[in-house]
Amino acid sequence: MTMRPIIAIRTHQWTEEEERLFALLRDVPGHDLVVVFHNRPDGLKLPLDVIDINDDWLTEHRLSPVRDWGWRCGDYFYYALRLARPDYTHYWLVEPDLYFSGEPGGFFGRFEAVTTDALGYGLKRMEGRTPYTRGLTGVAHHKALFPLTRLSGDALDRLLPRRQEYSDVPRAPRFFTNEEVFVFSHAVADGDLTTGRLEDVAPEWFEGVRFAPSPDMLAEVLDEKSLPEGRIFHPVRARAAFKNAIATRLAGSHFFFLNNVLEALALMSQEELEEMAEAAGQKILTQLEYVHQRSLRAARRRDRQASQVSK
């Protein structure tokens, strides 16, 4: 087989994170580069070819526009990519919160002769049940992390009609299966497709790194470290995105508690809600300041220890 791969950035915005990833990936040898853009604002011009995906595209291609599909259904981006660029053999989908130490060409080069149909990080059989597995019956459940994956054209040609059939069946949005489970459960179950782990092909790129759904890391911290060349980290954010991610996690950590006090909240006015939000903000700020001081003291200790070692 003559390999012809393409890399696609998956995003819903164009910020310094996307610019950073674009600058790294634009010159990867032997790979074309595009962006698959979720709901691109009118008039937004980008420095590379764009494949647009939105609710109208989903309707046209018989895919369910579940409310958070842009976050939950990364495979939709793959289908848009395959239909728009059908002449490639293998398709990479990368998310902006990936961090490469050094040039990423060496990583992608490791896969030049690897024909595996579905590759992801940490591919494994799932134990127990989650909302996403409850929504998928008839196959053994598998998953792999989705910020960096590669699927073959053959795999995408087989997965799209399965996702369309899946979308045809009404189901509670909470149980609509995400991309990690849907793609890899079907790929493993399909006897005509091959599957594998990224870390088995390029183990040194994942040695000693944090590659997980959370917690978020600040790009500036990694920039200042003497990292070995040729490593991949996830999730890594630029400063603005990092602050927003922390704020989102702080707010989201209280969501399920609020569901336990619905009757009381129904009696509250908008003014009272704002009062509670302001009080909560002040308490969170106190916690952040306390942890911030601890981090400064820890940094000073590290500096002293480094100074003593250098003497």
Coordinates of C-alpha atoms in Angstrom, one line a residue:
M1 CA 0.0 0.0 0.0
T2 CA 1.2 3.5 -0.9
M3 CA 0.6 5.6 2.2
R4 CA -0.9 9.1 1.7
P5 CA -1.6 10.7 5.1
I6 CA -3.2 14.0 6.0
I7 CA -3.3 15.9 9.3
A8 CA -6.4 17.9 10.4
I9 CA -6.7 20.3 13.3
R10 CA -10.1 20.0 15.1
T11 CA -11.3 23.2 16.5
H12 CA -14.2 25.7 17.1
Q13 CA -12.0 28.8 17.4
W14 CA -8.7 30.2 16.2
T15 CA -6.6 31.4 19.0
E16 CA -2.9 31.3 20.0
E17 CA -3.3 27.6 20.7
E18 CA -4.4 26.8 17.2
E19 CA -1.7 29.2 15.8
R20 CA 1.0 27.3 17.8
L21 CA -0.1 23.9 16.6
F22 CA -0.4 25.2 13.0
A23 CA 3.2 26.5 13.1
L24 CA 4.4 23.1 14.4
L25 CA 2.5 21.0 11.9
R26 CA 2.6 23.0 8.7
D27 CA 6.0 21.5 7.7
V28 CA 5.6 17.9 8.7
P29 CA 7.2 16.0 5.8
G30 CA 4.8 14.0 3.7
H31 CA 1.6 15.2 5.3
D32 CA -0.8 17.8 4.1
L33 CA -2.5 19.9 6.7
V34 CA -6.1 21.3 7.0
V35 CA -8.4 22.4 9.8
V36 CA -11.9 21.0 10.4
F37 CA -13.8 23.9 11.9
H38 CA -16.9 23.7 14.0
N39 CA -19.3 26.6 13.3
R40 CA -16.7 28.9 11.8
P41 CA -17.7 32.6 12.2
D42 CA -18.6 34.4 9.0
G43 CA -15.6 36.1 7.5
L44 CA -13.0 34.4 9.6
K45 CA -10.0 33.8 7.3
L46 CA -7.4 31.2 8.2
P47 CA -3.8 30.5 7.0
L48 CA -4.7 27.0 5.8
D49 CA -7.4 25.1 4.0
V50 CA -10.7 24.8 6.0
I51 CA -13.3 22.1 6.0
D52 CA -16.4 23.5 7.6
I53 CA -18.8 21.4 9.8
N54 CA -22.0 22.7 11.4
D55 CA -25.6 21.7 12.2
D56 CA -26.7 22.0 8.5
W57 CA -23.9 19.7 7.5
L58 CA -25.0 17.1 10.1
T59 CA -28.5 17.2 8.9
E60 CA -27.4 16.8 5.3
H61 CA -25.3 13.7 6.3
R62 CA -27.9 12.1 8.6
L63 CA -25.9 12.6 11.8
S64 CA -27.6 13.5 15.0
P65 CA -27.0 17.1 16.2
V66 CA -26.9 16.2 19.9
R67 CA -26.5 19.5 21.8
D68 CA -22.8 19.1 22.5
W69 CA -21.8 17.3 19.4
G70 CA -18.9 19.6 18.7
W71 CA -17.3 18.4 21.9
R72 CA -18.7 14.9 22.2
C73 CA -18.6 13.6 18.6
G74 CA -15.1 14.0 17.3
D75 CA -15.8 11.3 14.7
Y76 CA -18.1 13.7 12.9
F77 CA -15.0 15.8 12.1
Y78 CA -13.4 12.7 10.7
Y79 CA -16.4 12.1 8.4
A80 CA -16.3 15.7 7.1
L81 CA -12.6 15.3 6.5
R82 CA -12.9 12.1 4.6
L83 CA -15.8 13.3 2.4
A84 CA -14.0 16.5 1.6
R85 CA -10.6 14.9 1.0
P86 CA -11.3 11.3 -0.2
D87 CA -8.0 10.7 -1.9
Y88 CA -5.9 10.0 1.3
T89 CA -5.3 6.6 2.8
H90 CA -4.9 7.7 6.5
Y91 CA -6.3 10.7 8.4
W92 CA -4.9 12.2 11.6
L93 CA -7.1 14.3 13.8
V94 CA -5.4 16.5 16.4
E95 CA -6.7 18.9 19.0
P96 CA -5.2 22.3 19.8
D97 CA -4.3 21.4 23.4
L98 CA -1.5 19.0 22.3
Y99 CA 2.0 20.0 23.2
F100 CA 5.0 18.7 21.2
S101 CA 8.5 19.2 22.7
G102 CA 10.6 19.7 19.6
E103 CA 9.6 19.1 16.0
P104 CA 6.7 16.7 15.5
G105 CA 7.9 15.4 12.2
G106 CA 9.7 12.6 13.9
F107 CA 6.5 11.4 15.6
F108 CA 4.5 11.3 12.4
G109 CA 7.4 9.7 10.6
R110 CA 7.2 6.7 12.9
F111 CA 3.9 5.8 11.3
E112 CA 4.9 6.1 7.6
A113 CA 4.8 2.3 7.1
V114 CA 2.1 1.5 9.7
T115 CA -1.1 0.6 7.9
T116 CA -3.3 0.0 11.0
D117 CA -6.8 1.2 10.5
A118 CA -7.5 2.8 13.9
L119 CA -4.9 4.1 16.3
G120 CA -5.4 5.9 19.6
Y121 CA -3.7 6.4 22.9
G122 CA -4.5 3.9 25.7
L123 CA -6.8 1.7 23.6
K124 CA -8.4 -0.8 26.0
R125 CA -11.5 -2.8 26.8
M126 CA -13.8 -0.9 29.1
E127 CA -15.0 -2.4 32.4
G128 CA -18.2 -1.3 34.1
R129 CA -20.9 1.0 32.6
T130 CA -20.9 4.7 31.8
P131 CA -23.7 6.8 30.1
Y132 CA -21.8 6.5 26.9
T133 CA -21.7 2.7 27.0
R134 CA -25.3 2.5 28.0
G135 CA -26.1 4.1 24.7
L136 CA -24.2 1.6 22.6
T137 CA -25.4 -2.0 22.5
G138 CA -24.4 -5.0 20.4
V139 CA -20.6 -4.6 20.7
A140 CA -18.0 -5.0 23.3
H141 CA -17.0 -1.6 24.6
H142 CA -13.5 -0.2 24.0
K143 CA -12.1 3.3 24.1
A144 CA -9.0 5.3 23.4
L145 CA -8.2 9.0 24.1
F146 CA -9.2 11.2 21.2
P147 CA -7.0 14.3 21.3
L148 CA -4.6 12.5 18.9
T149 CA -5.9 9.7 16.7
R150 CA -5.4 8.2 13.2
L151 CA -8.1 6.4 11.2
S152 CA -7.8 4.9 7.7
G153 CA -10.1 5.8 4.9
D154 CA -11.4 2.2 4.9
A155 CA -12.2 2.6 8.6
L156 CA -14.1 5.9 8.1
D157 CA -16.0 4.5 5.1
R158 CA -17.3 1.7 7.4
L159 CA -17.8 3.9 10.5
L160 CA -19.9 6.6 8.9
P161 CA -22.9 4.4 7.9
R162 CA -22.8 2.9 11.4
R163 CA -23.0 6.3 13.0
Q164 CA -25.8 7.3 10.6
E165 CA -27.8 4.2 11.6
Y166 CA -27.0 5.0 15.2
S167 CA -28.3 8.6 14.8
D168 CA -31.5 7.3 13.3
V169 CA -32.6 5.7 16.6
P170 CA -34.0 8.2 19.1
R171 CA -32.3 8.1 22.5
A172 CA -31.8 10.3 25.5
P173 CA -29.0 12.9 24.8
R174 CA -27.2 11.9 28.0
F175 CA -26.7 8.4 26.6
F176 CA -25.6 9.4 23.1
T177 CA -22.2 7.6 22.7
N178 CA -19.1 9.7 22.4
E179 CA -16.4 9.3 19.8
E180 CA -13.9 7.5 22.1
V181 CA -16.4 4.6 22.7
F182 CA -18.2 4.6 19.3
V183 CA -15.2 4.6 17.1
F184 CA -13.0 2.1 18.9
S185 CA -15.8 -0.3 20.0
H186 CA -16.8 -0.7 16.3
A187 CA -13.3 -0.7 15.0
V188 CA -12.3 -3.6 17.4
A189 CA -15.5 -5.5 16.6
D190 CA -15.0 -5.2 12.8
G191 CA -13.0 -8.2 11.6
D192 CA -11.9 -6.3 8.5
L193 CA -10.2 -3.5 10.5
T194 CA -7.0 -3.5 12.5
T195 CA -6.5 -1.5 15.7
G196 CA -3.6 -0.4 17.8
R197 CA -2.0 2.0 20.3
L198 CA 0.0 5.0 19.4
E199 CA 2.3 4.4 22.3
D200 CA 3.2 0.9 21.0
V201 CA 4.4 2.4 17.7
A202 CA 6.2 5.5 19.1
P203 CA 6.8 4.6 22.8
E204 CA 9.5 7.2 23.4
W205 CA 7.1 10.1 22.6
F206 CA 4.9 9.1 25.5
E207 CA 7.7 8.2 28.0
G208 CA 7.5 10.2 31.2
V209 CA 4.7 12.5 30.0
R210 CA 1.2 13.3 31.2
F211 CA -1.2 12.4 28.4
A212 CA -4.7 12.2 29.9
P213 CA -8.0 14.0 29.9
S214 CA -7.0 16.2 32.8
P215 CA -5.6 18.2 34.7
D216 CA -4.8 21.1 32.4
M217 CA -1.2 22.2 32.1
L218 CA 0.1 25.7 31.3
A219 CA 2.2 25.9 28.1
E220 CA 4.5 28.4 29.7
V221 CA 5.4 26.0 32.4
L222 CA 6.5 23.3 29.9
D223 CA 8.2 26.0 27.8
E224 CA 10.5 26.8 30.7
K225 CA 11.4 23.2 31.5
S226 CA 14.3 21.3 30.0
L227 CA 12.1 18.7 28.4
P228 CA 13.6 15.9 26.3
E229 CA 13.2 16.3 22.6
G230 CA 10.3 14.3 21.2
R231 CA 7.6 14.2 23.8
I232 CA 3.8 14.8 23.6
F233 CA 1.7 16.2 26.5
H234 CA -2.0 16.7 26.9
P235 CA -4.0 18.8 27.8
V236 CA -1.7 21.9 27.6
R237 CA -3.2 25.4 27.4
A238 CA -2.1 28.9 26.6
R239 CA -2.6 31.3 29.4
A240 CA -6.1 32.6 28.4
A241 CA -7.4 29.1 27.7
F242 CA -5.8 27.8 30.9
K243 CA -7.6 30.4 33.0
N244 CA -10.9 29.7 31.3
A245 CA -10.4 25.9 31.8
I246 CA -9.7 26.3 35.5
A247 CA -12.8 28.6 35.9
T248 CA -14.9 26.0 34.1
R249 CA -13.7 23.2 36.3
L250 CA -14.2 25.2 39.5
A251 CA -17.8 26.0 38.4
G252 CA -18.5 22.5 37.1
S253 CA -17.4 20.8 40.3
H254 CA -20.5 22.2 42.0
F255 CA -23.0 21.3 39.3
F256 CA -24.2 18.0 40.8
F257 CA -24.6 19.5 44.2
L258 CA -26.9 22.2 42.8
N259 CA -29.1 19.5 41.3
N260 CA -29.8 18.4 44.9
V261 CA -31.3 21.8 45.9
L262 CA -33.6 22.5 43.0
E263 CA -36.7 23.2 45.1
A264 CA -34.8 25.8 47.1
L265 CA -33.3 27.4 44.1
A266 CA -36.7 27.7 42.5
L267 CA -37.7 30.1 45.3
M268 CA -34.7 32.4 44.7
S269 CA -34.8 35.6 42.8
Q270 CA -32.2 36.6 40.2
E271 CA -30.7 39.1 42.8
E272 CA -30.3 36.2 45.3
L273 CA -28.6 34.0 42.7
E274 CA -26.2 36.8 41.9
E275 CA -25.5 37.3 45.7
M276 CA -24.7 33.6 46.0
A277 CA -22.5 33.7 42.9
E278 CA -20.5 36.7 44.3
A279 CA -20.1 35.0 47.7
A280 CA -18.9 31.8 46.0
G281 CA -16.5 33.8 43.9
Q282 CA -14.9 35.4 47.0
K283 CA -14.5 32.0 48.7
I284 CA -12.9 30.6 45.5
L285 CA -10.6 33.6 45.3
T286 CA -9.5 33.0 48.9
Q287 CA -8.7 29.4 48.0
L288 CA -6.8 30.4 44.9
E289 CA -4.7 32.9 46.8
Y290 CA -3.8 30.3 49.5
V291 CA -2.7 27.8 46.9
H292 CA -0.9 30.5 45.0
Q293 CA 1.2 31.4 48.0
R294 CA 2.0 27.7 48.5
S295 CA 3.1 27.5 44.9
L296 CA 5.4 30.5 45.3
R297 CA 7.0 29.0 48.4
A298 CA 7.6 25.8 46.6
A299 CA 9.2 27.6 43.7
R300 CA 11.5 29.5 46.1
R301 CA 12.5 26.2 47.7
R302 CA 13.3 24.7 44.3
D303 CA 15.4 27.7 43.4
R304 CA 17.4 27.5 46.6
Q305 CA 18.0 23.8 46.1
A306 CA 19.1 24.4 42.5
S307 CA 21.4 27.1 43.7
Q308 CA 23.0 24.9 46.3
V309 CA 23.5 22.1 43.8
S310 CA 25.2 24.5 41.4
K311 CA 27.7 25.6 44.1

